[in-house]
CSV table of C-alpha atoms in Angstrom, one decimal:
chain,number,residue,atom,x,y,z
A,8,UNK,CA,-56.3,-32.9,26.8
A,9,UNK,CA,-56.5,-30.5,23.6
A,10,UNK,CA,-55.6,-27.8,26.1
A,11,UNK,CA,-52.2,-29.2,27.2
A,12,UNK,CA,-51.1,-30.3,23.7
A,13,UNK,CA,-52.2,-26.4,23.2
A,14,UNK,CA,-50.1,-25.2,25.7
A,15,UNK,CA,-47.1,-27.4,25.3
A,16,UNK,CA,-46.9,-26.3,21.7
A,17,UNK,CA,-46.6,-22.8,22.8
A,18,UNK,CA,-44.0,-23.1,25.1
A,19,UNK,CA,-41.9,-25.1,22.5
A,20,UNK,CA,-42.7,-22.3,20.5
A,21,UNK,CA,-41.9,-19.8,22.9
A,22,UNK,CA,-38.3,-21.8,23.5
A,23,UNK,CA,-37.5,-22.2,19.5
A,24,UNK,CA,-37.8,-18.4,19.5
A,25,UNK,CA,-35.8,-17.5,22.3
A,26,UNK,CA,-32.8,-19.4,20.9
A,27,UNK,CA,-33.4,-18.2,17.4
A,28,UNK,CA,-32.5,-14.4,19.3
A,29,UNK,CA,-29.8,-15.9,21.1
A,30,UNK,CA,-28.3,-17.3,18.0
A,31,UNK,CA,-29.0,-14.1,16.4
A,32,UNK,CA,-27.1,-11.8,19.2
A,33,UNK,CA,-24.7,-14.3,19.7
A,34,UNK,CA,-23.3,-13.7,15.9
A,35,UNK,CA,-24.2,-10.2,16.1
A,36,UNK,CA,-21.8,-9.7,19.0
A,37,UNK,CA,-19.5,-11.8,17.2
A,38,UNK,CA,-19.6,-9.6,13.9
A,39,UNK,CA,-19.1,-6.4,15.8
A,40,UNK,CA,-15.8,-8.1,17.5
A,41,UNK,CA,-14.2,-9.5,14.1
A,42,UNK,CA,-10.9,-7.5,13.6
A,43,UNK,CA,-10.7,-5.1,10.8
A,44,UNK,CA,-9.9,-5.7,7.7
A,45,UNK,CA,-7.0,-4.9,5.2
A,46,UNK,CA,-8.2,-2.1,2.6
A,47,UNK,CA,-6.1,-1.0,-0.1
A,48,UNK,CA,-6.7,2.0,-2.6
A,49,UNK,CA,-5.6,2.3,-6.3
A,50,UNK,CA,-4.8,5.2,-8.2
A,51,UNK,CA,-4.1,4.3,-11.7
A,52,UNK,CA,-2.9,6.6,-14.3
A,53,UNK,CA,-2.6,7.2,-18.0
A,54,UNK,CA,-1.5,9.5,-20.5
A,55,UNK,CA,-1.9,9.4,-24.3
A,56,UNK,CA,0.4,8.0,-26.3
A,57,UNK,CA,-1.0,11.0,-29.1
A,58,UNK,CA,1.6,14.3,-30.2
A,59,UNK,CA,0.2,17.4,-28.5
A,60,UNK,CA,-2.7,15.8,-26.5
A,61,UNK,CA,-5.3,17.4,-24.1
A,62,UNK,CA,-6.3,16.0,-20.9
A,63,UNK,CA,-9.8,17.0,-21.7
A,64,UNK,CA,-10.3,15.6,-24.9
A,65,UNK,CA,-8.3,12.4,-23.5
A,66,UNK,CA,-10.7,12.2,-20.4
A,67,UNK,CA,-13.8,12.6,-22.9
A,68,UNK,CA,-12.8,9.5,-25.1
A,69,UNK,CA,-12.2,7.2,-22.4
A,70,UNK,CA,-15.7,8.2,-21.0
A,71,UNK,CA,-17.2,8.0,-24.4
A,72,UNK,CA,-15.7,4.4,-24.8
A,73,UNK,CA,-16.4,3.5,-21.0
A,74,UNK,CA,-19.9,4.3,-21.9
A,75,UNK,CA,-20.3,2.3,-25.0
A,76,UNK,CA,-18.5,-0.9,-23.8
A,77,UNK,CA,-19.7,-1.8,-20.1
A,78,UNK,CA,-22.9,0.0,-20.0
A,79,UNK,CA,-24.4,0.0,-24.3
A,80,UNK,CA,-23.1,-3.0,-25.1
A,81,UNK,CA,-23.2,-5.1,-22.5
A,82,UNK,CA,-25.0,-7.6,-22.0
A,83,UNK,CA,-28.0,-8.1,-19.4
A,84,UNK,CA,-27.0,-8.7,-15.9
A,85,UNK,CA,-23.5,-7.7,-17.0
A,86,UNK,CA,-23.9,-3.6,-17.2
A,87,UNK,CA,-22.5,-1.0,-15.5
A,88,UNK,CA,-24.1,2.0,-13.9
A,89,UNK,CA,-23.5,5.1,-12.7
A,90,UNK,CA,-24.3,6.2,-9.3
A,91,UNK,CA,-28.9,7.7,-9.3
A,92,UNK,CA,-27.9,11.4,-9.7
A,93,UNK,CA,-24.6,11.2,-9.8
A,94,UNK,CA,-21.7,11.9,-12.5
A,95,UNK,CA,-21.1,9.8,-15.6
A,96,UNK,CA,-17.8,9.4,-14.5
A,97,UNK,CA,-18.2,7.1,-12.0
A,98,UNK,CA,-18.9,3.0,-13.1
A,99,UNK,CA,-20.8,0.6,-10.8
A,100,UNK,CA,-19.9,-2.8,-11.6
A,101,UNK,CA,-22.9,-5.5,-11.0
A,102,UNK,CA,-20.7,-7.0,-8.5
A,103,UNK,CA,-20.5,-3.9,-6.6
A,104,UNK,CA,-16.8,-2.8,-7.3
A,105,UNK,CA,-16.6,0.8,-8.8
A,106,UNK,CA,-14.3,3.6,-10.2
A,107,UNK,CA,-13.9,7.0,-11.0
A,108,UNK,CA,-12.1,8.6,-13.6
A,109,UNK,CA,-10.7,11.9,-13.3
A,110,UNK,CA,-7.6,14.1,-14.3
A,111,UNK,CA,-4.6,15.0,-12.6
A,112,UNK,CA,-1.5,16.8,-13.8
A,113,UNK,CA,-0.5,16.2,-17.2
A,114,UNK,CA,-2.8,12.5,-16.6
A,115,UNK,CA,-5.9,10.3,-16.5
A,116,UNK,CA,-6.5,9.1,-13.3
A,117,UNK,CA,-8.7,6.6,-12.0
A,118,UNK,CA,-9.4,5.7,-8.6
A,119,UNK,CA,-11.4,2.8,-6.5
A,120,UNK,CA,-12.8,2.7,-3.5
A,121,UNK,CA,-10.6,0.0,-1.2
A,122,UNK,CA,-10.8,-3.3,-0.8
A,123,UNK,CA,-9.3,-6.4,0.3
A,124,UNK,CA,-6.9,-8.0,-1.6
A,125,UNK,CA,-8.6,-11.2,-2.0
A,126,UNK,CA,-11.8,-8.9,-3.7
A,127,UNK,CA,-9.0,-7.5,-6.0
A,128,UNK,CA,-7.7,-11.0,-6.7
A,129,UNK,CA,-11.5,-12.2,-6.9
A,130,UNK,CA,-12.2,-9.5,-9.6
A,131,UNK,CA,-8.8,-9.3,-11.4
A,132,UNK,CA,-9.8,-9.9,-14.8
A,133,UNK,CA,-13.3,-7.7,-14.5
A,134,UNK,CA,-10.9,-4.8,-13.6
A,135,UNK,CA,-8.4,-5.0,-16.4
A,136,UNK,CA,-10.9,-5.2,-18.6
A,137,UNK,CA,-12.7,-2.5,-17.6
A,138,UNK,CA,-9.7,-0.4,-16.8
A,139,UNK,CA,-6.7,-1.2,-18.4
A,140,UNK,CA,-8.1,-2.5,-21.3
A,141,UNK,CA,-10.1,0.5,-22.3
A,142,UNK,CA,-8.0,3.0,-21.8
A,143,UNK,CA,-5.1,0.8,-24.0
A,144,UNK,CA,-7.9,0.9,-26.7
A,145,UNK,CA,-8.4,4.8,-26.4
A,146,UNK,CA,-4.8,4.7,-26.9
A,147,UNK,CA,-3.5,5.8,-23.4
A,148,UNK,CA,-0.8,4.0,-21.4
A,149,UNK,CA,0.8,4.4,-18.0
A,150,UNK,CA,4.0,5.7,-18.2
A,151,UNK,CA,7.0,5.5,-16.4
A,152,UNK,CA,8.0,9.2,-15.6
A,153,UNK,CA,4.6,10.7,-15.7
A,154,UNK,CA,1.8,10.2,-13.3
A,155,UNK,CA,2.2,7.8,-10.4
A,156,UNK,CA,0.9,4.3,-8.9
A,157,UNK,CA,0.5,5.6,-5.3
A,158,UNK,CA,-1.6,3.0,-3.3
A,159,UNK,CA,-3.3,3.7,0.0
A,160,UNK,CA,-3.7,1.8,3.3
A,161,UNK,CA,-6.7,1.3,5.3
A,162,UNK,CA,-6.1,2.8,9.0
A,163,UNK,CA,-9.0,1.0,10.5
A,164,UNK,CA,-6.9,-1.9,10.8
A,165,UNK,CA,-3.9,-0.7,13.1
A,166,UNK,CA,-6.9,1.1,15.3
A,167,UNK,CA,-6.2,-1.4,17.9
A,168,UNK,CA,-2.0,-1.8,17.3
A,169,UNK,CA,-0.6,1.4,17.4
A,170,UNK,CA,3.0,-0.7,17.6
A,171,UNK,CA,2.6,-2.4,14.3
A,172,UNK,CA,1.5,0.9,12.6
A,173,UNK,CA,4.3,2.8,13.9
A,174,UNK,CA,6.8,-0.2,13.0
A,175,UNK,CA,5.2,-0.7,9.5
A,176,UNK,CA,6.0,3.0,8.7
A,177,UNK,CA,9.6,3.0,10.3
A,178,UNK,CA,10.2,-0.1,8.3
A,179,UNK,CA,9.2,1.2,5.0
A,180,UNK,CA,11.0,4.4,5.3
A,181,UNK,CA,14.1,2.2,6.7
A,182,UNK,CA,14.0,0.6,3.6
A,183,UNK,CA,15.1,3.2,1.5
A,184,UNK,CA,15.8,0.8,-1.5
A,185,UNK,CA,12.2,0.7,-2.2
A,186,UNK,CA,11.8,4.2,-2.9
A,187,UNK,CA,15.1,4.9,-4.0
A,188,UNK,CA,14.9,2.4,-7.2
A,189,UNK,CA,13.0,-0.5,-6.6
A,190,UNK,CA,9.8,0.8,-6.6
A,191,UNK,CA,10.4,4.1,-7.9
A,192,UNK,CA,12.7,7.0,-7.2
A,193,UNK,CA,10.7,10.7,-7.8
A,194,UNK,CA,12.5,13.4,-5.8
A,195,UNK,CA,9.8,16.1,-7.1
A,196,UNK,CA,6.7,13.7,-5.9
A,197,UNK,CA,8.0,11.2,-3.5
A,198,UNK,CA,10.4,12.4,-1.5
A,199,UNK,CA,12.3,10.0,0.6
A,200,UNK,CA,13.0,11.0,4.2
A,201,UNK,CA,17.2,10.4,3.7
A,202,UNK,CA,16.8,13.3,1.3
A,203,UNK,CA,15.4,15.5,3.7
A,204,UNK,CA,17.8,18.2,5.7
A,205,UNK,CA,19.4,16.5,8.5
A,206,UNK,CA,18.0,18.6,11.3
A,207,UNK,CA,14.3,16.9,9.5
A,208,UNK,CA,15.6,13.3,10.5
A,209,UNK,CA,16.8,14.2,13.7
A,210,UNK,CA,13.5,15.8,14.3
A,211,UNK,CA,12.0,12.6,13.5
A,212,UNK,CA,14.2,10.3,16.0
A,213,UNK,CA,13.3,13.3,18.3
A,214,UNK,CA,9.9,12.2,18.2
A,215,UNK,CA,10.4,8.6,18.1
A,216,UNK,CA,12.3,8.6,21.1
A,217,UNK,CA,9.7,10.2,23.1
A,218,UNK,CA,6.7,8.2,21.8
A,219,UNK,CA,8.1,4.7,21.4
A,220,UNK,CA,8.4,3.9,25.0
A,221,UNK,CA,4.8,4.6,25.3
A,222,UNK,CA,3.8,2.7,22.8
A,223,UNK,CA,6.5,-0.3,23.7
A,224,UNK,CA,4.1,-0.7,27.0
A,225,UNK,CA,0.8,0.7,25.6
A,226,UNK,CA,0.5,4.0,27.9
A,227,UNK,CA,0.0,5.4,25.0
A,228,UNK,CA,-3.4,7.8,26.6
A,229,UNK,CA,-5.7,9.7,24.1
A,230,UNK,CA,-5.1,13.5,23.4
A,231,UNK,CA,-7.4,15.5,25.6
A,232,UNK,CA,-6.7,18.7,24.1
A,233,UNK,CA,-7.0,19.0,20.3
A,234,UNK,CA,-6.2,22.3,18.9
A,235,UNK,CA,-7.9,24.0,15.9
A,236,UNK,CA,-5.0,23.2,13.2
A,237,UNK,CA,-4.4,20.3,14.4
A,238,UNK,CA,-7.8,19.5,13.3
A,239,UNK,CA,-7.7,21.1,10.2
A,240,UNK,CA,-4.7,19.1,9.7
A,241,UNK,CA,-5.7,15.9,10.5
A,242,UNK,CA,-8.9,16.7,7.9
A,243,UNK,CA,-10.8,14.5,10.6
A,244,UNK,CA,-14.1,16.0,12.5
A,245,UNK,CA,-11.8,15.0,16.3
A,246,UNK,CA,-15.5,15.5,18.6
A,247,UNK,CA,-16.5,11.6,16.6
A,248,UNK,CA,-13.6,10.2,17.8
A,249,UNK,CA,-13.2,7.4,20.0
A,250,UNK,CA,-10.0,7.5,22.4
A,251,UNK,CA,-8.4,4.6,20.8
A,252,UNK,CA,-9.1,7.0,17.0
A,253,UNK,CA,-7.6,9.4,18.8
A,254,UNK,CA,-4.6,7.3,20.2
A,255,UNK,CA,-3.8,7.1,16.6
A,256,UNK,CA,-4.5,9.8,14.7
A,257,UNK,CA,-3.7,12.8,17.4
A,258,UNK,CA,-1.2,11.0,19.1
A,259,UNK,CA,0.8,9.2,16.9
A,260,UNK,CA,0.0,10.2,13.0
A,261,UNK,CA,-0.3,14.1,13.5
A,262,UNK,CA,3.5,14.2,14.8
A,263,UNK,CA,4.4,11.8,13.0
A,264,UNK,CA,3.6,13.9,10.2
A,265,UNK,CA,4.8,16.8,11.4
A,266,UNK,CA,8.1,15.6,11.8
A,267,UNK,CA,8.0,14.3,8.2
A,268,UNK,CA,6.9,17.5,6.7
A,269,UNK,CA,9.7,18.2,3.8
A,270,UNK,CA,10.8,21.7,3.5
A,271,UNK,CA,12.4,23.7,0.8
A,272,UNK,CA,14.9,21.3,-0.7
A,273,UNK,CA,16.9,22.9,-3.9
A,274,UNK,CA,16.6,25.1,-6.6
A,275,UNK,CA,13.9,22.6,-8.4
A,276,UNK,CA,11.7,23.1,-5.4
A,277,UNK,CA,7.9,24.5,-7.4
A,278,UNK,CA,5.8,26.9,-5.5
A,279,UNK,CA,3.4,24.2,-4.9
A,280,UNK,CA,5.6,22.5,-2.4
A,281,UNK,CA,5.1,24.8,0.3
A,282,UNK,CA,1.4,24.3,-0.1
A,283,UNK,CA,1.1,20.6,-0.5
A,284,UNK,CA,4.1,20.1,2.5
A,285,UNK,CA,4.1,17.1,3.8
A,286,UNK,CA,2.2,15.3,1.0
A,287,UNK,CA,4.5,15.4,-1.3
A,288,UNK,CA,6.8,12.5,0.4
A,289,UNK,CA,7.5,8.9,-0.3
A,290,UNK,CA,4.9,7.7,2.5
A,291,UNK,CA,2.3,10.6,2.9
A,292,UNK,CA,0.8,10.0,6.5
A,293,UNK,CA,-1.6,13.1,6.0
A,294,UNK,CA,-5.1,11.2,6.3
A,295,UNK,CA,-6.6,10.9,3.0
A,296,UNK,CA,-10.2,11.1,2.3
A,297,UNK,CA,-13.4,13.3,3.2
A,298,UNK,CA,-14.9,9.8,4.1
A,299,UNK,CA,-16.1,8.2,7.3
A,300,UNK,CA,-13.1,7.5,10.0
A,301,UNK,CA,-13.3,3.4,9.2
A,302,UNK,CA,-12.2,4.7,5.7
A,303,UNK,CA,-9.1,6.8,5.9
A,304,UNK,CA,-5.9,5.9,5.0
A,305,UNK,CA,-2.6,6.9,4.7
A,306,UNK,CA,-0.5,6.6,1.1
A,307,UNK,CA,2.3,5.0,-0.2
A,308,UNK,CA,3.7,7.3,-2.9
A,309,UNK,CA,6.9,6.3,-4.1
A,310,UNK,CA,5.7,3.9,-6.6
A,311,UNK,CA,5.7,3.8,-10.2
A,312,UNK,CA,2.6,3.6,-12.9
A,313,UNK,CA,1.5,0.1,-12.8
A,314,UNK,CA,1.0,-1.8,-16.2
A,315,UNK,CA,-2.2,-3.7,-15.5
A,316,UNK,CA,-3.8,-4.9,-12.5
A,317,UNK,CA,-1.4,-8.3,-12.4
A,318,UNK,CA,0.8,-5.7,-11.2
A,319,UNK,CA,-1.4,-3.8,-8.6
A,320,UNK,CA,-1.7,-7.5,-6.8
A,321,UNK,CA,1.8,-8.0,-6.3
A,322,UNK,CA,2.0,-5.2,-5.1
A,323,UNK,CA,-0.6,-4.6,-2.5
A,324,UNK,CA,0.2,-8.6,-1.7
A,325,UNK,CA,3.9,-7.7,-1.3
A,326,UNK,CA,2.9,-4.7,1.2
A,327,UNK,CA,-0.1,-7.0,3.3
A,328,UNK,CA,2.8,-9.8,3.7
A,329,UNK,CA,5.0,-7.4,5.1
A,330,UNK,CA,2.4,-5.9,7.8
A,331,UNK,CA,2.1,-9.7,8.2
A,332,UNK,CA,6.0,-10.2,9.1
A,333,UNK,CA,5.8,-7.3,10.8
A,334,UNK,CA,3.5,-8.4,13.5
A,335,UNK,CA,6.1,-10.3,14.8
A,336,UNK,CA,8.1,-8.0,16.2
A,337,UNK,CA,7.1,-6.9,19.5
A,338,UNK,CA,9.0,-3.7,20.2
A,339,UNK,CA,9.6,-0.6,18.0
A,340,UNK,CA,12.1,-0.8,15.2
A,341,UNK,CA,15.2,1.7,15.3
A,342,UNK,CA,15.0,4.1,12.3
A,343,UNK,CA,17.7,3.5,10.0
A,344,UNK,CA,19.0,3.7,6.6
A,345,UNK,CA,19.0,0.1,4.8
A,346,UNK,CA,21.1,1.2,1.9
A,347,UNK,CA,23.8,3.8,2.7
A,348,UNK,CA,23.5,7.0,-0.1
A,349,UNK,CA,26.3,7.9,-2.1
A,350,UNK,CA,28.5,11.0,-1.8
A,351,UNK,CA,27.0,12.9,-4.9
A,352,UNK,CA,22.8,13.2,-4.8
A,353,UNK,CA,20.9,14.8,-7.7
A,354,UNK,CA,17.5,16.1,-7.3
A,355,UNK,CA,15.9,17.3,-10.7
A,356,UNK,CA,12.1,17.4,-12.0
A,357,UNK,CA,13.2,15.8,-14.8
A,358,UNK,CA,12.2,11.9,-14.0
A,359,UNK,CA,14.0,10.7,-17.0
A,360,UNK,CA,17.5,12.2,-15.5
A,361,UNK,CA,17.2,10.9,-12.2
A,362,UNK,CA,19.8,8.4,-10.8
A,363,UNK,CA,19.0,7.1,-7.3
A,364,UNK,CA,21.8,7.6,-4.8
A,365,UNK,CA,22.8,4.5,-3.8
A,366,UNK,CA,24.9,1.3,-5.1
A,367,UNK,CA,22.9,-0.7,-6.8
A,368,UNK,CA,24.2,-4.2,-5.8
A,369,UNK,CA,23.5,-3.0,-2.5
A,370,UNK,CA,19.8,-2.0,-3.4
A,371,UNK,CA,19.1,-5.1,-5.2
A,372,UNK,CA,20.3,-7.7,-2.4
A,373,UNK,CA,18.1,-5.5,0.2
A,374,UNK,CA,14.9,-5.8,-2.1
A,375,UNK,CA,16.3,-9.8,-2.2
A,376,UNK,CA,16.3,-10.1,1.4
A,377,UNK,CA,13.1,-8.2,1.9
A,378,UNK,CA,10.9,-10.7,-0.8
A,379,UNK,CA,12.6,-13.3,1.5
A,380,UNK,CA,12.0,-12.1,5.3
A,381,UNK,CA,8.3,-11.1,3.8
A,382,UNK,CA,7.5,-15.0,2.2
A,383,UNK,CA,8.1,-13.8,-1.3
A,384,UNK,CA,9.8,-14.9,-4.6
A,385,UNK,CA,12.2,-12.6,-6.1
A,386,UNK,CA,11.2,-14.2,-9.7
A,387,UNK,CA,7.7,-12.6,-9.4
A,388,UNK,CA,9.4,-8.5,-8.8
A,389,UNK,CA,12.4,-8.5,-10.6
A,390,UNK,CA,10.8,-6.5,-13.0
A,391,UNK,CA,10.2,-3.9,-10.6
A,392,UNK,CA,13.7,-2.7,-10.5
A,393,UNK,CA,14.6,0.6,-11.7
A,394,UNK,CA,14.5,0.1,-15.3
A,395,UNK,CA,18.0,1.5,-16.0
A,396,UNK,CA,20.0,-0.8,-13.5
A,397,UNK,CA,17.9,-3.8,-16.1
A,398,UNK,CA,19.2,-2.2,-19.2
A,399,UNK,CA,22.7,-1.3,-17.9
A,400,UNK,CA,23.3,-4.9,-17.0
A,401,UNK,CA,23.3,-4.3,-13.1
A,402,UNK,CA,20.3,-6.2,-12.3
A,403,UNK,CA,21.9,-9.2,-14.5
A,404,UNK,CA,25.1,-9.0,-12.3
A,405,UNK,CA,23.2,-9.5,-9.4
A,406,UNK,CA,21.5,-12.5,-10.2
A,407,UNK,CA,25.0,-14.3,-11.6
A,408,UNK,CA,26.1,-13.1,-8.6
A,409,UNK,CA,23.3,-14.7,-6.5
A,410,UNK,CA,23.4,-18.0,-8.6
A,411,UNK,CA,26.7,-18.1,-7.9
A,412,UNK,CA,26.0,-18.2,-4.0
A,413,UNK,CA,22.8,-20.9,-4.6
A,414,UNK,CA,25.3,-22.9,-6.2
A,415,UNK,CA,28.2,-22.9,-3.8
A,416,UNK,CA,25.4,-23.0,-0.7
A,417,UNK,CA,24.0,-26.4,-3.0
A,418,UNK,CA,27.5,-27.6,-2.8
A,419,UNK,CA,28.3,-27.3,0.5
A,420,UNK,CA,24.8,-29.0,1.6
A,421,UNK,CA,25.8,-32.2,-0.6
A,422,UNK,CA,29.5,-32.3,1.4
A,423,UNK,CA,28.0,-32.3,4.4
A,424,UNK,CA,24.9,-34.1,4.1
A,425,UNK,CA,27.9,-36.7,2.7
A,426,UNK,CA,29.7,-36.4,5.1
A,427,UNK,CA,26.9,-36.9,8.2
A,428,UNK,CA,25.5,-39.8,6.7
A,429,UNK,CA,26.4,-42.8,8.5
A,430,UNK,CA,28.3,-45.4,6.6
A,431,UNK,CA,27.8,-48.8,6.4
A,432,UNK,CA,30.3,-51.4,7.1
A,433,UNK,CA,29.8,-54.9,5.6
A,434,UNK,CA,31.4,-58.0,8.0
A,435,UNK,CA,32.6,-60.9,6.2
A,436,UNK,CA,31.2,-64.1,7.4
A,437,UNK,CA,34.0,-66.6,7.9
């Protein structure tokens, strides 16, 4: 009797085990098929607000001070590190986010590795501190015409939808508002492509006409043959891709590129240009990053220093919503210009002398309509406007302009929700 309670027991045993692997490969599978996520990349950057100031001895007190505050003098369970080995300049946080401070030219930069915008949202107020906060008390600032706010896009996502990558990058350049005043305007840095020599646009639509059919129907096939400076180019070892990596990346993004590349524009043109080509450009499609293929990205450069991390999250929330709205359209978007330019364009290094070429009550009621198609409210990135059309009183002409229209549209509701509503009739009893 023992002996069957024995082996009973055993094959219970046996049974609870095999489901417990089951389960096991079941949400292992199930892990390994969840879609990609969203990554976005910071690059914050600050200069001193000091006369005569050097980078180095900038860079030195905001480590010094970096140092003190989140590593001395924090409490336990709430320090910092730096990576075993690795430079000082890099800050571990105890929830696992990071930076790395650096320099660039003429400021303090400072990096992250991506994330999601729910972990930036999640760890907003760590992050300003940390950041923002210490580099105010340092007494560095971002500034408007000096150093950048270029954020960077996670690849790994469009991996599998080649269409909404391609239409996501068509839209933004399309959108010429954006870089031509909304979110910046930086002809020496960020060069949009309706600045480029026409026979450079053409050579885009070229391109776009060839490839978009393919991708329309997704015969899109992976490049067999990838030559030398291509992969040079593409900074990506090609023998570790897979064919869908290389749908992407050799297919679509190294053309793409190519086609984007900016040449010589005008007599401001440094010699630097010719070797950062095709960088240098309002969306910078040449992959970023020495890391592993799930982390490259491409980079959104035409925008501005953000101010503090509030900032950043509109931001990256703005551009997330609009790869959102964007999977709705299920064929390739025609490139063309949003905003038509002006006659007279002016390209100059100077930042502070820049006008952007286009009317801005045009600009502003395309950045209106482009909050509203993405699910946006125009009250939370007003202030991103180019800062002279809010001091010149263009951006308050707008917004009479568009209370004006709420107002009449308000009006016209009430006549005709009046007019629709059934009236009643009272009968007089006799």
């Amino acid at each position: 009797m023992k002996n069957i309670f024995y082996l009973r027991n055993i094959k219970k045993t046996r049974a609870i085990s095999l489901l417990i692997i089951l389960a096991s490969l079941l949400s292992q599978k199930s892990w390994a098929n969840d879609p990609p996520e969203l990554l976005f990349g910071p690059e914050f950057t600050f200069s001193s607000i000091k006369d005569n100031w050097k980078k180095e001895e900038a860079l030195m007190d905001y480590l010094n001070y970096l140092e003190k505050k989140l590593i001395e003098e924090a409490p336990e369970g709430r320090k910092f590190s730096h990576p075993p080995g690795g430079p000082k300049r890099i800050f571990i946080s105890p929830d696992g986010w990071s930076f790395n401070v650096t320099t660039d030219l003429g400021v303090i930069e400072v990096k992250m590795p991506p994330m999601t915008a729910e972990d930036y949202m999640k760890y907003e107020s760590d992050i300003q501190k940390a950041i923002f906060d210490s580099a105010y008390n340092v007494g560095m600032i971002p500034l408007l015409f000096l150093g950048g706010g270029h954020i960077s896009i996670g690849l790994d996502y469009f991996k599998n939808d080649l269409l909404l990558l391609r239409n996501f990058i068509v839209d933004f350049i399309n959108h010429n508002e954006l870089s031509m005043g909304i979110l910046n305007y930086d002809t020496n840095n960020a060069l949009p492509l309706w600045l480029f020599p026409e026979h450079q646009i053409q050579k885009t639509q070229q391109f776009l006409n060839t490839i978009d059919p393919l991708i329309a129907n997704n015969q899109l096939a992976p490049s067999l043959i990838v030559l030398p400076h291509e992969e040079r180019e593409l900074n990506i070892p090609i023998q570790h891709m897979d064919p869908t990596e290389k749908r992407m990346y050799v297919r679509l993004l190294y053309p793409l590129k190519a086609a984007l590349t900016n040449g010589p524009r005008d007599a401001f043109c440094k010699p630097w240009d010719t070797e950062m080509r095709g960088k240098r450009v309002a969306i910078n499609l040449k992959i970023e990053s020495n890391h592993h293929l799930h982390e490259k990205r491409i980079e959104i450069r035409s925008i501005r220093p953000q101010y503090n991390m509030r900032d950043f999250i509109l931001l990256i929330t703005l551009l997330k919503k609009r790869i959102e709205y964007l999977k709705n359209i299920s064929k390739p978007i025609p490139l063309k210009i949003n905003v038509p330019l002006l006659k007279s364009t002016t390209y100059s290094p100077r930042k502070y002398l820049l006008r952007p070429p286009i009317p801005p009550q045009k600009a502003l009621a395309a950045f209106y309509q482009y909050l509203k198609e993405t699910g946006l409210q125009w009250e939370n990135y007003r202030h991103f406007v180019w800062p002279k059309w809010q001091f010149n009183g263009q951006l308050e002409k707008f917004e009479k302009e568009l209370e004006r229209k709420k107002r009449k549209l308000r009006r016209l509701k009430s006549n005709c929700s009046k007019f629709l509503k059934p009236k009643t009739r009272f009968i007089k009893r006799s």
